[in-house]
Short mmCIF file of C-alpha atoms in Angstrom, two decimals:
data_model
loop_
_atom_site.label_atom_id
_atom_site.label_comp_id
_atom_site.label_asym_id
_atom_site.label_seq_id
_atom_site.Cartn_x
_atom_site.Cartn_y
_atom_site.Cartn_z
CA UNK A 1 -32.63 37.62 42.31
CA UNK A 2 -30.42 38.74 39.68
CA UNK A 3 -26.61 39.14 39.28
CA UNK A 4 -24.06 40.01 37.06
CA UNK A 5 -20.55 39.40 36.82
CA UNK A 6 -17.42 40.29 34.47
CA UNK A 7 -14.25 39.04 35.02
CA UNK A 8 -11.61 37.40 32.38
CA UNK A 9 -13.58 37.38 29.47
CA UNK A 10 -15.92 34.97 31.21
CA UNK A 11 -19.50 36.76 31.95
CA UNK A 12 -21.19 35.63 34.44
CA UNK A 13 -24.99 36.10 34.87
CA UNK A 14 -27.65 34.86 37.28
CA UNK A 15 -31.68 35.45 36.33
CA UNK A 16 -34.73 33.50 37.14
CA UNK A 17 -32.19 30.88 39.31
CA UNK A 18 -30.13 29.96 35.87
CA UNK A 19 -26.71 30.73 36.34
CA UNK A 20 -25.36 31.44 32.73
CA UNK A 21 -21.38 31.40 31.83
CA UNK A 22 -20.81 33.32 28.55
CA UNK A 23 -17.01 32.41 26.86
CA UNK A 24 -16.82 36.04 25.76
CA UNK A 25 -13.40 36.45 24.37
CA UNK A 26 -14.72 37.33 19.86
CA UNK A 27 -11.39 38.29 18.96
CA UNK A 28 -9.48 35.00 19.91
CA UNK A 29 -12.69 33.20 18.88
CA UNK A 30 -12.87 32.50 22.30
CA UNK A 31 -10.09 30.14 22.70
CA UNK A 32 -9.70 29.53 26.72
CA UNK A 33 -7.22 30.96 28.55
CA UNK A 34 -6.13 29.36 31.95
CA UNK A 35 -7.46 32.83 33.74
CA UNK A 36 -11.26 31.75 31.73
CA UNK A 37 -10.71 28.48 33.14
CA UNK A 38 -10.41 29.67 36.54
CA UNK A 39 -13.27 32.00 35.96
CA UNK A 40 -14.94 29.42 34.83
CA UNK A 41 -14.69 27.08 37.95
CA UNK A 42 -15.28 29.51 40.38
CA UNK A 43 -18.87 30.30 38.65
CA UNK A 44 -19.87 26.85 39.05
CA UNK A 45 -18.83 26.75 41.91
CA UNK A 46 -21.03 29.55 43.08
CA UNK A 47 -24.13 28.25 41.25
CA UNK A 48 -23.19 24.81 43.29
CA UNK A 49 -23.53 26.57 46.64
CA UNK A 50 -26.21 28.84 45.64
CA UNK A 51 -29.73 28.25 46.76
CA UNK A 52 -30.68 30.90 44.25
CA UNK A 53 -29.28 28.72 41.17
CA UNK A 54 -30.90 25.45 40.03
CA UNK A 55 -29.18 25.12 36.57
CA UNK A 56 -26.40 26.30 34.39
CA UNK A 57 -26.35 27.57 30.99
CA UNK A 58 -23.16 27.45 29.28
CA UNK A 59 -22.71 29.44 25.83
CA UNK A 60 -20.33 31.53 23.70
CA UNK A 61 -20.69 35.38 22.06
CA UNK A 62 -20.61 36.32 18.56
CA UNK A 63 -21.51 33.00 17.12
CA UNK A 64 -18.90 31.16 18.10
CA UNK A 65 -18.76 28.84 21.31
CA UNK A 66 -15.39 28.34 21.83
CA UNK A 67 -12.74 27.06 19.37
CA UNK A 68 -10.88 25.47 22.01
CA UNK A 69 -7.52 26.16 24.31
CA UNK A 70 -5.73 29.30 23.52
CA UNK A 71 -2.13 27.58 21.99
CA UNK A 72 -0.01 29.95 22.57
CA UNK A 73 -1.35 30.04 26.73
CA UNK A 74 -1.31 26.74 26.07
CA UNK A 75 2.86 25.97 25.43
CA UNK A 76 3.69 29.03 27.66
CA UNK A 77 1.91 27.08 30.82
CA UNK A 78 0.95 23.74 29.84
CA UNK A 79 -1.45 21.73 32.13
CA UNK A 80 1.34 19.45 33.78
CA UNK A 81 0.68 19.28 37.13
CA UNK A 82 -2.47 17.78 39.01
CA UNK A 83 -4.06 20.82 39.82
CA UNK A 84 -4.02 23.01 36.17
CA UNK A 85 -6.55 25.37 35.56
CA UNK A 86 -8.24 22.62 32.75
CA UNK A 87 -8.47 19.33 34.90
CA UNK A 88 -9.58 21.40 37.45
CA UNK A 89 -12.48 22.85 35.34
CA UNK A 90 -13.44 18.99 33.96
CA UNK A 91 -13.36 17.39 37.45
CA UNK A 92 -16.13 20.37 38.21
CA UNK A 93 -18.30 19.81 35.37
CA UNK A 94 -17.67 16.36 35.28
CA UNK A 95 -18.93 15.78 39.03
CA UNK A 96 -21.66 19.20 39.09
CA UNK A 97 -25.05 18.04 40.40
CA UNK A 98 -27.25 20.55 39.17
CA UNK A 99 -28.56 20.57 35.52
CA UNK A 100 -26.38 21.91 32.94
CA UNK A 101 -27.35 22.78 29.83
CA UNK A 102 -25.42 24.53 26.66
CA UNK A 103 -25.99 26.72 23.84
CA UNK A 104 -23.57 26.06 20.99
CA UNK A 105 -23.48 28.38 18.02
CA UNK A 106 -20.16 27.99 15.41
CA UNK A 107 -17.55 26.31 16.36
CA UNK A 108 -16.93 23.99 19.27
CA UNK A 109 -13.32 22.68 18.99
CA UNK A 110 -11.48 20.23 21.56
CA UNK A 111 -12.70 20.63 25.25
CA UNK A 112 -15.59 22.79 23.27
CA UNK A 113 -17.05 19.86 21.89
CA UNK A 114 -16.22 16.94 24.84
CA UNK A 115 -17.38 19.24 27.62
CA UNK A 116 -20.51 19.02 26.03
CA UNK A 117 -20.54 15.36 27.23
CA UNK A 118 -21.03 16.08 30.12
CA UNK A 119 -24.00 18.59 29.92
CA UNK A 120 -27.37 17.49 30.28
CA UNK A 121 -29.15 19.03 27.46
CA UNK A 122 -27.28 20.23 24.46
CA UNK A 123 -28.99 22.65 21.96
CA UNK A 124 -27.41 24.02 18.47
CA UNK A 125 -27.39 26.47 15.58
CA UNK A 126 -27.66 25.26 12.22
CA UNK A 127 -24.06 26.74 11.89
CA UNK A 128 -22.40 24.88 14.70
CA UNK A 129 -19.26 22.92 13.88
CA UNK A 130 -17.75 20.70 16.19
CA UNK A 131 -14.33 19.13 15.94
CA UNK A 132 -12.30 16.93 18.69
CA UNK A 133 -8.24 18.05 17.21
CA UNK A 134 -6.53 16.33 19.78
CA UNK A 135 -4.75 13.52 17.68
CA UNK A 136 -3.73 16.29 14.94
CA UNK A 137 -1.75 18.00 17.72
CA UNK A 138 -0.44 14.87 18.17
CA UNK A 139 -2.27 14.91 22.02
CA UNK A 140 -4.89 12.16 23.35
CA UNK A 141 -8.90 13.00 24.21
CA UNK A 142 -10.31 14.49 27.17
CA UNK A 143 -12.71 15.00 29.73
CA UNK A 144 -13.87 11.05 29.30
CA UNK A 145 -14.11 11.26 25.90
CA UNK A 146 -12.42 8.49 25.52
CA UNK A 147 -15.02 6.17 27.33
CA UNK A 148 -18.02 8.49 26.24
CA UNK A 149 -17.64 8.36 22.53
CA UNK A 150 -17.38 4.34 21.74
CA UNK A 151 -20.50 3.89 24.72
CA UNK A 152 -22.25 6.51 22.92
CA UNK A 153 -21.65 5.50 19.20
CA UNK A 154 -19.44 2.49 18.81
CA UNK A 155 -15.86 2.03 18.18
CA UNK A 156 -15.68 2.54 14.72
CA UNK A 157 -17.05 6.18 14.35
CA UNK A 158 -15.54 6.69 17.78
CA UNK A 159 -12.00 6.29 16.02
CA UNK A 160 -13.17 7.93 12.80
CA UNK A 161 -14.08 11.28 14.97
CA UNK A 162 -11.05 10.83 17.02
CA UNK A 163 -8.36 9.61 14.57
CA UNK A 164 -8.71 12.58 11.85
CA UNK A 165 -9.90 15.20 13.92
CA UNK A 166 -13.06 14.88 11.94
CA UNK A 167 -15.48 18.23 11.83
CA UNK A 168 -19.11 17.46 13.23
CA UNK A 169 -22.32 19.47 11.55
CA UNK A 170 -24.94 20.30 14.24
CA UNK A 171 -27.52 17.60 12.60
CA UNK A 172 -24.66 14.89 12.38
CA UNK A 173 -24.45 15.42 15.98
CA UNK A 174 -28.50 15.09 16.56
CA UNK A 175 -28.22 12.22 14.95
CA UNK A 176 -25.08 10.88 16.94
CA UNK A 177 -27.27 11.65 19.82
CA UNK A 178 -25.31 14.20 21.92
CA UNK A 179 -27.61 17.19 20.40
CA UNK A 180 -30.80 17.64 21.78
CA UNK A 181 -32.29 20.03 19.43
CA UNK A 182 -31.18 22.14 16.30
CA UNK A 183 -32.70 25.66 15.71
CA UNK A 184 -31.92 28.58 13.40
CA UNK A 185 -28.79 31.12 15.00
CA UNK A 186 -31.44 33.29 15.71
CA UNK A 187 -33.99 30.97 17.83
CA UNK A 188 -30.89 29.51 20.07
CA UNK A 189 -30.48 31.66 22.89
CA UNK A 190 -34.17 32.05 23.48
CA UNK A 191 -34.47 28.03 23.59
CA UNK A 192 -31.80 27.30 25.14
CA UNK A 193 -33.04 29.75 28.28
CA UNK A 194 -36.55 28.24 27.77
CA UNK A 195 -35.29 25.05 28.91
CA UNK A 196 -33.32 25.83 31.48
CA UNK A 197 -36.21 28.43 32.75
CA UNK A 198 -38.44 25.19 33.11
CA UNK A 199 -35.81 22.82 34.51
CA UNK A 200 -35.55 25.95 37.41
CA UNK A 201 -39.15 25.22 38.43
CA UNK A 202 -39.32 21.55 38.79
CA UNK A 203 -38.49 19.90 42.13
CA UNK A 204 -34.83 20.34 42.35
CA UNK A 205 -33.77 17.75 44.68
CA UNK A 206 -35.56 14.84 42.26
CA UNK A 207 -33.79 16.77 39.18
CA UNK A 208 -30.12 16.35 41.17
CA UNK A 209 -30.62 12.76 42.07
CA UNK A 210 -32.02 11.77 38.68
CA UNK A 211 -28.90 13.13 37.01
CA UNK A 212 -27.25 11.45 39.99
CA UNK A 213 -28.28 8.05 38.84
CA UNK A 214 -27.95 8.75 35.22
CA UNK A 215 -24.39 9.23 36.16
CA UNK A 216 -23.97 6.36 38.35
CA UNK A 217 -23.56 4.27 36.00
CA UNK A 218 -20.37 4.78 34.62
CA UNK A 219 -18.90 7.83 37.41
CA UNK A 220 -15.94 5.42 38.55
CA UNK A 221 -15.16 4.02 35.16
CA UNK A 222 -15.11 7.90 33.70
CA UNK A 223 -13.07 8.88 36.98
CA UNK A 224 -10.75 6.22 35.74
CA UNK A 225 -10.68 6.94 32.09
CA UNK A 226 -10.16 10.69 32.87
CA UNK A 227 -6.92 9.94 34.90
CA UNK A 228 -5.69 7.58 32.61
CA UNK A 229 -6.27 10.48 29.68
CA UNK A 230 -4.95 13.23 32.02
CA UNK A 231 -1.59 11.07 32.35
CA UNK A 232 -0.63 10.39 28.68
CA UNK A 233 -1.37 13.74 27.87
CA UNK A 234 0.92 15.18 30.08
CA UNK A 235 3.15 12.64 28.99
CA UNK A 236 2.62 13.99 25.23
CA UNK A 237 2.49 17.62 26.20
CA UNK A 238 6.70 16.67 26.75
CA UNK A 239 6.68 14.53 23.59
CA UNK A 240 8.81 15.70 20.18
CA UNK A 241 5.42 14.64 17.86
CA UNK A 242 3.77 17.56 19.60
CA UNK A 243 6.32 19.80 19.32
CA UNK A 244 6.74 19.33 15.85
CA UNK A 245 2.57 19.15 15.54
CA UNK A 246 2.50 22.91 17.09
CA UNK A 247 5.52 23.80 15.19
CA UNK A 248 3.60 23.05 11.97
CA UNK A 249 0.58 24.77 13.25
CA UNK A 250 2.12 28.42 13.57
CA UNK A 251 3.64 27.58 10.44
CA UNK A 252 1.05 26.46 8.45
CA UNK A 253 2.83 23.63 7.01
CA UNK A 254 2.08 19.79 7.23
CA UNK A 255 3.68 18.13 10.18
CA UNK A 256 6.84 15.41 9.81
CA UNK A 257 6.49 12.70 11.70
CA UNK A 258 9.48 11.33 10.43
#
């Protein structure tokens, strides 16, 4: 079975029961719309209540994977209510119980870096760059990040990522643990669907409830932590720092705090 799908700058296609989600948006580096959120969603779930799909493939075109929310989508309709576009895209991935597995080449900023948290097997070009902005737009982490980052690699380089927005090389984040595997540009794609190719032949009911109990662990704490996020940065989203932080962002000036 194979399928193919456009819509929104999100490409969707299904071959050899891997569902793959291309961010394909080059001239906006593809920053996420709302729309590619939506898009986004609705592809997962598809591969959720496919038979013909046993695991998603995530990745970006052009050598870039996605450098984060578009800004300017972003002030015009910003994710206040429960139901946005964005927290309903997280709660998706967050709680998805086939495999998922990502291809990141260039940049991964904001959600393009803590989405990857919550993908099962994460594989990167030499040239990635990933980069969590949130506190230099004067916002709070995502997606769990908040819990995930200190469990995963201790307070201290939890707050040094988090605090000054700090830029992550694709070994740094072997080493940090949340990279699987790091290949030349070239080689990605072709591992990437390697892997996923084999995880689509094992048994896929012992695959789901393995990653069930690898989540288990920690799924009502992260529920938690993502509603507690989800609140202050709505609360933020209405704050004068981030005004001021996006102000200084189209103007390419250093923000006041006062």
């Amino acid at each position: 079975h194979s399928f193919h799908r456009r819509s929104l700058l999100i490409e969707v296609i299904v071959e050899d029961r891997v569902l793959e989600i291309c961010i394909d948006r080059p001239d906006a580096k593809n920053a996420l719309t709302l729309a590619m959120y939506d898009a986004m969603t609705a592809a997962l779930e598809q591969a959720e209540s496919s038979d013909d799909v046993r695991v998603v493939l995530f990745r970006g075109s052009h050598g870039v994977f996605t450098s984060g929310n578009d800004l300017q989508d972003f002030i015009e309709d910003p994710p206040l209510g429960e139901d946005t576009p964005v927290f309903r895209f997280l709660q998706k991935i967050v709680s998805f119980e086939k495999p998922v597995v990502a291809a990141v080449d260039g940049w991964a900023v904001g959600i393009g870096t803590t989405m990857l948290f919550h993908c099962d097997l994460v594989y990167a070009s030499k040239r990635a760059k990933l980069k969590m902005p949130f506190v230099d737009l004067a916002l709070v982490p995502e997606a769990g990040s908040s819990l995930i980052l200190p469990r995963m690699l201790g307070h201290q380089k939890a707050a040094e990522l988090l605090f000054f927005s700090k830029k992550i090389s694709a070994e740094e984040g072997e080493k940090l643990g949340f990279i699987n595997e790091v290949v030349d540009p070239d080689d990605l794609l072709e591992l990437a669907r390697k892997r996923a190719k084999k995880l689509a032949e094992l048994a896929p009911n012992s695959l789901r409830l393995t990653k069930r109990l690898l989540m288990n662990a920690h799924h009502h704490r992260l529920e938690d932590a993502m509603s507690a996020e989800g609140a202050l940065f709505k609360e933020l989203l209405q704050s004068s720092e981030f005004s001021e932080a996006v102000s200084a962002f189209f103007e390419k000036r250093k923000p006041d705090f006062g």
